[in-house]
Coordinates of N, CA and C in Angstrom, one line a residue:
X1 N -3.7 -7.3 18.5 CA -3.5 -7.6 19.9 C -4.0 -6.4 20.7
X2 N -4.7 -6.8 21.7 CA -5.6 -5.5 22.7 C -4.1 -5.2 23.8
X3 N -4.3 -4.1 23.7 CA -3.4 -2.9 24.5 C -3.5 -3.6 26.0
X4 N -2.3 -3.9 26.9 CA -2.4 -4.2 28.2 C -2.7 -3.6 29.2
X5 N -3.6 -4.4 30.1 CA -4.4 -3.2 30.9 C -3.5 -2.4 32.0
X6 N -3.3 -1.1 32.2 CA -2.7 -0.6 33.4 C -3.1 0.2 33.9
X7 N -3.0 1.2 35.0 CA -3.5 2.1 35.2 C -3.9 3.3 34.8
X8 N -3.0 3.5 33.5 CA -4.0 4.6 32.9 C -5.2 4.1 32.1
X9 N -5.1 2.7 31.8 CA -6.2 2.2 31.4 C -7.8 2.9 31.7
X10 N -7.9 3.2 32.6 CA -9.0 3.6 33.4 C -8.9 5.4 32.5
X11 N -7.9 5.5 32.2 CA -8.4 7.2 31.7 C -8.8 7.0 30.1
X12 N -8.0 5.6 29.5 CA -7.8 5.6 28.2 C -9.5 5.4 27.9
X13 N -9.7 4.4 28.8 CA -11.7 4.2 28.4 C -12.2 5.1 28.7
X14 N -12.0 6.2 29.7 CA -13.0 7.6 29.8 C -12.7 7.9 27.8
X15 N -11.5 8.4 28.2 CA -11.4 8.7 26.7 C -12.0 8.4 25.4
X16 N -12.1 7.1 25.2 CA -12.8 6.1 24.5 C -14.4 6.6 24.6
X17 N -14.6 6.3 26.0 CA -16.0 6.9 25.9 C -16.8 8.5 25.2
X18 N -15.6 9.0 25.7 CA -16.3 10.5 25.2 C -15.6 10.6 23.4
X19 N -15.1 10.0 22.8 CA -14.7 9.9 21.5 C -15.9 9.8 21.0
X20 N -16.4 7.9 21.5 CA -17.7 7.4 21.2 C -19.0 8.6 20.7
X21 N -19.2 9.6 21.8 CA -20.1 10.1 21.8 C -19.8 11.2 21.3
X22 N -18.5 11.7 20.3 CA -18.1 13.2 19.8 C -18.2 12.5 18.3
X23 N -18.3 11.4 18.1 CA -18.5 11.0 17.0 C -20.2 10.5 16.8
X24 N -20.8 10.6 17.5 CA -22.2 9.7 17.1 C -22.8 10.5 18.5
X25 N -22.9 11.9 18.5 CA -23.2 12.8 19.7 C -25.0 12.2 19.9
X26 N -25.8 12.1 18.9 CA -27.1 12.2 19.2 C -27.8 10.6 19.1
X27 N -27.4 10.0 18.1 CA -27.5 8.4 17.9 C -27.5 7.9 19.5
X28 N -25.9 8.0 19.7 CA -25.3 7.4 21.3 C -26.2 8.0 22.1
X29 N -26.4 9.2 22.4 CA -27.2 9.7 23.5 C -28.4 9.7 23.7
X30 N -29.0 9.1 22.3 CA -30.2 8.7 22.3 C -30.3 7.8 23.2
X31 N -29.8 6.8 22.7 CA -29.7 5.2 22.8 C -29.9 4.9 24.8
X32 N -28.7 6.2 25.2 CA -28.2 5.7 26.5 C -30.0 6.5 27.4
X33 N -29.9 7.6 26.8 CA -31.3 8.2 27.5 C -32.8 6.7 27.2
X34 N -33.1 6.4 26.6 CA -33.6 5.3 25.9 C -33.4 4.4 27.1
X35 N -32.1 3.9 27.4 CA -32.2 2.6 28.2 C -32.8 3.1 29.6
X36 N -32.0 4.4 29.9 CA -32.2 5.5 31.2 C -33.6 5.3 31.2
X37 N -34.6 5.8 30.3 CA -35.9 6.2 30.6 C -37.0 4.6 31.0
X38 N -36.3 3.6 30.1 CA -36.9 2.4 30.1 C -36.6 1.7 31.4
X39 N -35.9 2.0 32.0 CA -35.4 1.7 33.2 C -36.2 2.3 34.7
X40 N -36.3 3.4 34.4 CA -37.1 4.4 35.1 C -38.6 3.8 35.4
X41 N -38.8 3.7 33.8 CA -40.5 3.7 33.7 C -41.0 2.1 34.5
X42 N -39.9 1.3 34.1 CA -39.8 -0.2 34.3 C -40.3 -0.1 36.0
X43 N -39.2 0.5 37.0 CA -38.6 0.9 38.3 C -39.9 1.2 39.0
X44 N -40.5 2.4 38.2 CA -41.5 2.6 39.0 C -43.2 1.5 39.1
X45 N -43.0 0.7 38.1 CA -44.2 -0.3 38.2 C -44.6 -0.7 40.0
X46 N -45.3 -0.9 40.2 CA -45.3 -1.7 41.9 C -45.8 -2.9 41.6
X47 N -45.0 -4.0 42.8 CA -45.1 -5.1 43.3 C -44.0 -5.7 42.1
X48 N -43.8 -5.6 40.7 CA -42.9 -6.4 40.0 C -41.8 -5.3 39.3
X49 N -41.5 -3.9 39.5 CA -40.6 -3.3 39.2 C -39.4 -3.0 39.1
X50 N -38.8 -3.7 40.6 CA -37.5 -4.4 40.6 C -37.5 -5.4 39.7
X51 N -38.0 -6.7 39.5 CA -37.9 -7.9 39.0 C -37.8 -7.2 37.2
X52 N -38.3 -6.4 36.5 CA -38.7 -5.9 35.2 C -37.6 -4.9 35.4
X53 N -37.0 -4.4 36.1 CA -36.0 -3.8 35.9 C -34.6 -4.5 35.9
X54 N -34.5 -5.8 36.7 CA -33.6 -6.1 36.9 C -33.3 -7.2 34.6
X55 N -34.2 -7.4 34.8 CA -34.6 -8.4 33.7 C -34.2 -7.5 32.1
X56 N -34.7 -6.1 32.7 CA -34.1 -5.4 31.3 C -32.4 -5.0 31.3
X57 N -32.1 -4.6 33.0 CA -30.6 -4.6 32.9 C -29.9 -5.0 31.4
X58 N -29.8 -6.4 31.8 CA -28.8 -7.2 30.4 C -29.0 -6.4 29.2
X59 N -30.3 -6.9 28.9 CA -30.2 -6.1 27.6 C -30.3 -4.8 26.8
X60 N -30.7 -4.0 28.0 CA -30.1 -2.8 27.9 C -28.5 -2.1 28.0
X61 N -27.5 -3.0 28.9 CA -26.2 -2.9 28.6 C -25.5 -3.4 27.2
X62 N -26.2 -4.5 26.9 CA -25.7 -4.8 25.2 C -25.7 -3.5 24.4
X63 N -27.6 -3.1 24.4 CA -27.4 -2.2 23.8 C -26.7 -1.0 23.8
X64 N -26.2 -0.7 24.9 CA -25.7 0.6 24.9 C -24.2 0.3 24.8
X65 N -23.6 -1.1 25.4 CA -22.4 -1.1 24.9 C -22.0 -1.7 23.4
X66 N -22.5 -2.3 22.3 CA -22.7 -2.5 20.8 C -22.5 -1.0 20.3
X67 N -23.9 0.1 21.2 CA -23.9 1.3 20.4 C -22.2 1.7 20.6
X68 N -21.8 1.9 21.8 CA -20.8 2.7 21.9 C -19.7 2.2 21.4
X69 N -19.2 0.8 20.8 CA -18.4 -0.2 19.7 C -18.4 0.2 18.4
X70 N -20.3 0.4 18.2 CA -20.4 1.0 16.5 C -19.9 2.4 16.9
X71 N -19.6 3.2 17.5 CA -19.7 4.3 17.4 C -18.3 4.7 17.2
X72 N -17.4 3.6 18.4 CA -16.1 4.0 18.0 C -15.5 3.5 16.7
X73 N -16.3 2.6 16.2 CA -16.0 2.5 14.7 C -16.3 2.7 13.6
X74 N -17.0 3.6 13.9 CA -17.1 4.9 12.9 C -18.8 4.0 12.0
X75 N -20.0 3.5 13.1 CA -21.2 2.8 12.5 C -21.5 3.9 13.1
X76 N -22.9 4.1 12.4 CA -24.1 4.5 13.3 C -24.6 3.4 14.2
X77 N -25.2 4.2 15.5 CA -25.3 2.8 16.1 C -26.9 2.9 16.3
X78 N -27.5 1.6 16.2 CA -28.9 1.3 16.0 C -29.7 0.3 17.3
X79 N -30.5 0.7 17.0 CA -31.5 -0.4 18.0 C -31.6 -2.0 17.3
X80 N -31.7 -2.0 16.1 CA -31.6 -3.3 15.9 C -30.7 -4.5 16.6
X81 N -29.3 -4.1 17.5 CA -29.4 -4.5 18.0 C -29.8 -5.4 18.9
X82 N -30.8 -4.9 19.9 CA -31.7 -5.0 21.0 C -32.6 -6.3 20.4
X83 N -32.6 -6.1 19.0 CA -34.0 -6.8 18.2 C -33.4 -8.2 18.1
X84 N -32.3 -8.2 17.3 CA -31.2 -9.5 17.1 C -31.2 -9.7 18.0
X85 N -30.5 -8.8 19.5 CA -30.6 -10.0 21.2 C -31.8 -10.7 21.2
X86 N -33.0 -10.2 21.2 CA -34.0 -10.8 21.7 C -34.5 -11.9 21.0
X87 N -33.3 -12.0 19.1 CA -34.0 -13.1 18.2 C -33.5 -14.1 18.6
X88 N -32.3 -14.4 19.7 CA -31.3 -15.3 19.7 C -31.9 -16.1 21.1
X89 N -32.9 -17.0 21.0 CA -33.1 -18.2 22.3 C -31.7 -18.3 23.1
X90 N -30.6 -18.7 23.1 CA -30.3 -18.8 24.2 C -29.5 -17.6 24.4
X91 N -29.0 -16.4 23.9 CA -28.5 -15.3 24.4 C -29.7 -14.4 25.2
X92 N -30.7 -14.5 24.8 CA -31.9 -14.2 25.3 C -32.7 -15.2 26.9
X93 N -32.1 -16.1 26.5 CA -32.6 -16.4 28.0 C -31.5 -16.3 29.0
X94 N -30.0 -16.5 29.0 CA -28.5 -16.1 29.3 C -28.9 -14.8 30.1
X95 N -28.8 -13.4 29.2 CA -29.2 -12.4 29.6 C -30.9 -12.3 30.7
X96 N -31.8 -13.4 30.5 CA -33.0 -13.0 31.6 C -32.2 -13.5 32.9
X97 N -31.2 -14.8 32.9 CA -30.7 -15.5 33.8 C -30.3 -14.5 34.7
X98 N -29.3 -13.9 33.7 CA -28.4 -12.5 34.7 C -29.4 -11.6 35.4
X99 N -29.9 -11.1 34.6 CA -31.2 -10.5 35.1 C -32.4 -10.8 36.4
X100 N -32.4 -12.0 36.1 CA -33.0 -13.2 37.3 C -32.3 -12.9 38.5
X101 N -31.2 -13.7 38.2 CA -30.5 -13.4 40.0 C -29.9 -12.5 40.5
X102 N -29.6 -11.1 39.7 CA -29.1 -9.7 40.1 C -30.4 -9.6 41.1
X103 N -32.0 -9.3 40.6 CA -32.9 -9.2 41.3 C -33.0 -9.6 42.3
X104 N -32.9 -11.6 42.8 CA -33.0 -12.2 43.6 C -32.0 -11.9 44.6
X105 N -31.0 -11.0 44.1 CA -29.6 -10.8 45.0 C -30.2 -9.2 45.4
X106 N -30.8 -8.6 44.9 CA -30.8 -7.6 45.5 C -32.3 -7.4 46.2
X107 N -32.7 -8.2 46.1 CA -34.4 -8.9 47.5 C -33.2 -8.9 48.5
X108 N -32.5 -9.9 48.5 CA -31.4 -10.2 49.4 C -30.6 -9.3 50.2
X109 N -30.3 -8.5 49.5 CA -29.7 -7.2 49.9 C -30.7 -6.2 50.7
X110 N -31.6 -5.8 50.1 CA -32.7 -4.9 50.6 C -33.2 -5.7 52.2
X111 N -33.8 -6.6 51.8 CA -33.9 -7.3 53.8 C -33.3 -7.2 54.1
X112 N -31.7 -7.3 54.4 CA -30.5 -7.7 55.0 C -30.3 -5.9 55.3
X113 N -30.5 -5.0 54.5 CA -30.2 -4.0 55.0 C -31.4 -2.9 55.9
X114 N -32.7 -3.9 55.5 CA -34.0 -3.8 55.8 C -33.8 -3.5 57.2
X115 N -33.9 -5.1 58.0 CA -33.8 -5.4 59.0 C -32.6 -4.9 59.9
X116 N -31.5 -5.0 59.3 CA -30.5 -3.9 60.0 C -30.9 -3.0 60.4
X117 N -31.4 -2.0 59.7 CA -31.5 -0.8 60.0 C -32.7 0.0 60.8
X118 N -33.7 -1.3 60.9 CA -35.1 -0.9 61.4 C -35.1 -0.2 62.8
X119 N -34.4 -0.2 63.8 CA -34.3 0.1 65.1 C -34.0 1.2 64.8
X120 N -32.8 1.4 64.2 CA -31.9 2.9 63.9 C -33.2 4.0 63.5
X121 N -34.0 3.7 62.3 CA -35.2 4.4 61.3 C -36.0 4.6 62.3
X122 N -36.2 3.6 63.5 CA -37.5 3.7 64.2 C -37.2 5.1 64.8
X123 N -36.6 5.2 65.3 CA -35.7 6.3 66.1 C -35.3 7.9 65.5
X124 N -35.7 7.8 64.5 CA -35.8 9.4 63.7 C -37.0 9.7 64.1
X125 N -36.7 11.1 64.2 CA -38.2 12.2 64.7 C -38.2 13.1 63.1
X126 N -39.5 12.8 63.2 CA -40.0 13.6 61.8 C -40.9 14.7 62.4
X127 N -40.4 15.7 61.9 CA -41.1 16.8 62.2 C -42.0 17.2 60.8
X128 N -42.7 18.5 61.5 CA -43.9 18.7 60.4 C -43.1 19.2 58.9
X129 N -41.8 19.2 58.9 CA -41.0 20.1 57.7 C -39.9 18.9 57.3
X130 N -39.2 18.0 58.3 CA -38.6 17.4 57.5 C -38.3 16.2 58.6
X131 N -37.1 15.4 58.7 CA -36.8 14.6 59.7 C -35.0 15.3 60.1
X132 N -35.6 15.4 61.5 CA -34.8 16.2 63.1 C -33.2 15.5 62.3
X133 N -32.2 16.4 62.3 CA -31.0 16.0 61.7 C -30.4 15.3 63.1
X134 N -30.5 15.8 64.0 CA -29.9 15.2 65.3 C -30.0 13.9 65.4
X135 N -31.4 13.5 65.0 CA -32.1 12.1 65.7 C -31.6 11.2 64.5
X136 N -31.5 11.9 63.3 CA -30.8 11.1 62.3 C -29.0 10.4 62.8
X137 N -28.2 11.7 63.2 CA -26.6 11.8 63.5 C -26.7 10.5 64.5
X138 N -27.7 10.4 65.4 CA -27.5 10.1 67.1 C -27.9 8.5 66.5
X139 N -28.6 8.2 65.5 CA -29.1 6.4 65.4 C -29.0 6.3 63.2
X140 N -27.8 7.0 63.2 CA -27.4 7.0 61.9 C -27.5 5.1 61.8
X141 N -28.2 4.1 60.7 CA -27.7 3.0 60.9 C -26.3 2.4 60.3
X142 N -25.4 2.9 60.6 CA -23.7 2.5 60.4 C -23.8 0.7 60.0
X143 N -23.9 0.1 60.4 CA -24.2 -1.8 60.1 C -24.4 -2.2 58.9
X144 N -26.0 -0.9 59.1 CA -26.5 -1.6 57.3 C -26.3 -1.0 56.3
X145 N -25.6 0.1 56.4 CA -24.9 0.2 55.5 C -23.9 -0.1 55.2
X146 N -22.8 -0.5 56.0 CA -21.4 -1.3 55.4 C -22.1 -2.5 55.0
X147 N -23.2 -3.4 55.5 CA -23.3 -4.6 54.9 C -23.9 -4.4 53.6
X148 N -24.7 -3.4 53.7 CA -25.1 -2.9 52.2 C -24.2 -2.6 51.1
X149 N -23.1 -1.9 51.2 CA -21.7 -1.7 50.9 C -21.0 -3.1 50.2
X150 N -20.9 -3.9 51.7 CA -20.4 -5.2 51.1 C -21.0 -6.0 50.3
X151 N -22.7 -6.0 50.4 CA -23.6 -7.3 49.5 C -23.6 -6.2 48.0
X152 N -23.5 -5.0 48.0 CA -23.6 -4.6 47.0 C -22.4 -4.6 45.7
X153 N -21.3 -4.5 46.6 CA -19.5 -4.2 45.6 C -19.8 -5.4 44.7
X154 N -19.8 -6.9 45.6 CA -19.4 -7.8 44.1 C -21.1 -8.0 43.3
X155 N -22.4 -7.4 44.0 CA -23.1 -7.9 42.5 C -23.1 -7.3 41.5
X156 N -22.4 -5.7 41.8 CA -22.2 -4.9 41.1 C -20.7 -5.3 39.6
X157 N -19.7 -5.6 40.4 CA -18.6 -6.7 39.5 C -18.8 -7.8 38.9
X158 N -20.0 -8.5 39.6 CA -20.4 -9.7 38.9 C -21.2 -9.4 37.2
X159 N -21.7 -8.4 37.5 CA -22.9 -7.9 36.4 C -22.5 -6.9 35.9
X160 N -21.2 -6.0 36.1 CA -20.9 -4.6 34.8 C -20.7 -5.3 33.7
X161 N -20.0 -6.2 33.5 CA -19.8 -6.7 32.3 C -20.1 -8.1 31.6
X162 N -21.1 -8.6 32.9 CA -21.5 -9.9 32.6 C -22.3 -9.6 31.1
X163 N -23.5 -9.1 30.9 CA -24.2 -9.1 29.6 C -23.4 -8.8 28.4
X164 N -22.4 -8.5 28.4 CA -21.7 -7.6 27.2 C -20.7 -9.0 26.9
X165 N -20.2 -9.4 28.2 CA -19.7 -10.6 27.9 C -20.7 -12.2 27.6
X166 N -21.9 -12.6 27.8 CA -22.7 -13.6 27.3 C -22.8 -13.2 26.0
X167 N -23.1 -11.6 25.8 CA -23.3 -11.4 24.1 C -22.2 -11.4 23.2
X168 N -21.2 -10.9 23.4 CA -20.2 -10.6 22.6 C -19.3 -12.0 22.8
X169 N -19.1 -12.8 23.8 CA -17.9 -14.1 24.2 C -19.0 -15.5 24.5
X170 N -20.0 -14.6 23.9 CA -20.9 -16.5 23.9 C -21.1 -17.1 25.5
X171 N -20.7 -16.4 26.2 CA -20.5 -17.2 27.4 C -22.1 -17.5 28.3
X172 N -21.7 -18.9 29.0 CA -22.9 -18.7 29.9 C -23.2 -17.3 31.3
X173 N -24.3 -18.1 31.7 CA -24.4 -16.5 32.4 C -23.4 -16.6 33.7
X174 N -23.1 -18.2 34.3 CA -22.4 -18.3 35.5 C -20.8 -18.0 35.2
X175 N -20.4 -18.0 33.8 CA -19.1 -18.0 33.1 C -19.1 -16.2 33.1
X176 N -20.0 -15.5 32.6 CA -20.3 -14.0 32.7 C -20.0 -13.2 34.0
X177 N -20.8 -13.9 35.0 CA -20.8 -13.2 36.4 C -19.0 -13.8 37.0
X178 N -18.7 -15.2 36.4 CA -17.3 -15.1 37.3 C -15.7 -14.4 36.4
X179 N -16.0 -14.2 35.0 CA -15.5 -13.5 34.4 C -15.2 -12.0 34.4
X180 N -16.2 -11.6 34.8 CA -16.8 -10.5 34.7 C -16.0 -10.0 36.5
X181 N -16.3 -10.6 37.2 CA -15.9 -10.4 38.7 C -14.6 -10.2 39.1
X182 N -13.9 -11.6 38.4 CA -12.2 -11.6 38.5 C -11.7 -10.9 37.5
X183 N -11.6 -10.5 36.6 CA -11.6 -9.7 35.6 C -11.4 -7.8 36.2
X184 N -12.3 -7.7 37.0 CA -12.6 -6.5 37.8 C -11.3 -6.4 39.1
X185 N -11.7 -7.5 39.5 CA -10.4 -7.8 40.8 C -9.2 -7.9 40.1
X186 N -8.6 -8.5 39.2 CA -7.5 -8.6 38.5 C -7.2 -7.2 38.1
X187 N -8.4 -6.3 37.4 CA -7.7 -4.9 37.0 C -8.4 -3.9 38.4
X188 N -8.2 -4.0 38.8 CA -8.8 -3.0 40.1 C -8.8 -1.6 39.8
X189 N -6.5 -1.4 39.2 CA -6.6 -0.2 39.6 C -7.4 0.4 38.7
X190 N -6.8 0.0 36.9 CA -7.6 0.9 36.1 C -9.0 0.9 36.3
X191 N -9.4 0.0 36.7 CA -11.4 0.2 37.1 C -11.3 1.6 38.0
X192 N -10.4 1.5 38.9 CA -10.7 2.3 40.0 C -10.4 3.6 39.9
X193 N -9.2 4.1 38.8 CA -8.7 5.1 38.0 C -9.9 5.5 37.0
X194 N -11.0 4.7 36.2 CA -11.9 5.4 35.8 C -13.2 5.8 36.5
X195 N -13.4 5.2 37.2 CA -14.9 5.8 38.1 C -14.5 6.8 38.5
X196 N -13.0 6.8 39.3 CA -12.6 8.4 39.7 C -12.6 9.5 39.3
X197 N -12.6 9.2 37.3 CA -12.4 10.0 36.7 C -13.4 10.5 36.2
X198 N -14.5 9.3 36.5 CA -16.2 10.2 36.2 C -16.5 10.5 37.1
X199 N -16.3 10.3 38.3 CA -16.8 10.6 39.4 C -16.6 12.3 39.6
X200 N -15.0 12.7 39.2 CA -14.5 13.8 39.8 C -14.5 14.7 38.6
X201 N -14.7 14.2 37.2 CA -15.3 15.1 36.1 C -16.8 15.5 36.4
X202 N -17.7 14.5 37.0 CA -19.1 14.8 37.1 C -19.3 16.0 38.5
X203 N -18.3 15.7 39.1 CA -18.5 16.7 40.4 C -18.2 18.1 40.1
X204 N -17.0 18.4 39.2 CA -16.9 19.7 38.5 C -17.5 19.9 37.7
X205 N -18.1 19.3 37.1 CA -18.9 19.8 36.2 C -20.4 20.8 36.8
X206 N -20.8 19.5 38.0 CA -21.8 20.1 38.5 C -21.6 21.5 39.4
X207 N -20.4 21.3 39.9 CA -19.9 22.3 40.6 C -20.0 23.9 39.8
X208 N -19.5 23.5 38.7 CA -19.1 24.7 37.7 C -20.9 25.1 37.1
X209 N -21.7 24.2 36.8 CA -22.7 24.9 37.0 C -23.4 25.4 37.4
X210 N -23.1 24.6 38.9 CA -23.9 25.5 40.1 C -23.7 26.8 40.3
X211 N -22.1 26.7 39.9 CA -21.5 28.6 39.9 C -21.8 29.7 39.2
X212 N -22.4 29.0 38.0 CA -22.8 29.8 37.0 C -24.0 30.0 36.9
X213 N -24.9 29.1 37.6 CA -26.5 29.4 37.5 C -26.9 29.7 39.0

């Protein structure tokens, strides 16, 4: 029986996470740099980079979360996974699905924050060294970014754990994204208890090296 979720929940998966990777330090780190760089390379294509990015999402979350599963239990964790997703027709088209409309949701988002913000952007003075901080303060676009804010929170909930869920619970992709969502809403705090906790581990961390270098 899986342990009930509560608010320390959110520390117990930090924990989990960094276990993962003190046991399988270079395998896991591989794996996650691997999706990182595929991701990048994807990103920067023009005209279809979003779309090829959005499309590898899915299956790059399987693999990194499978790795980090084998890892807590004591597997080496491998790429073959990646190979099995892609052998399985409909987990393989499930995961393009997800993939599909994250993209189309975030065309959606990008105009929507596009257009918002065009008047504000027009309105910055670029100087020969950078752009005028004043002109930035004085037509900051405040709008499109809360709307950006808001169209972004749930595709973000719809899709952290959609792929991991079509792979691992069989599920379709509209079953993934609404699982995946209320699931998130249902546990808020521990979600909210772990981002905090990478968030404010990643800030000392950086902090502490800036001090040292």
């Amino acid at each position: 029986m899986s342990d009930p979720v509560t608010a320390k929940s959110g520390w117990r998966w930090f924990l989990e996470a960094v276990t993962a990777i003190r046991k399988q330090p270079l395998a896991l780190t591989g794996i996650v740099v691997f999706y990182i760089l595929v991701s990048g390379l994807l990103s920067g294509l023009p005209a279809i980079g979003t779309l090829l990015t959005s499309l590898w999402m899915p299956f790059g979350c399987v693999l990194v979360g499978f790795a980090t599963r084998d890892a807590l239990r004591g597997v080496h964790p491998s790429y073959v996974t990646l190979v099995k997703t892609f052998e399985k027709p409909a987990l393989r088209m499930t995961l393009m699905w997800i993939g599909l409309i994250s993209a189309l949701y975030m065309e959606v988002l990008i105009m929507a924050v596009s257009f918002l913000s065009k008047d504000s952007l027009s309105k910055w003075v670029i100087t020969e060294d950078s752009v005028d901080l004043s002109s930035v303060l004085n037509n900051f676009p405040t709008a499109a970014v809360i709307v950006g804010i808001l169209l972004y929170v749930p595709l973000l909930m719809m899709t952290l754990f959609a792929p991991l869920l079509a792979a691992d619970g069989a599920q379709s992709f509209g079953k993934s994204f609404f699982y995946s969502f209320f699931g998130l809403c249902r546990h808020w705090v521990a979600a909210l208890v772990g981002l905090l906790t990478i968030v404010g581990i990643t800030a000392l961390t950086g902090f502490l090296l800036n001090s040292i270098f």
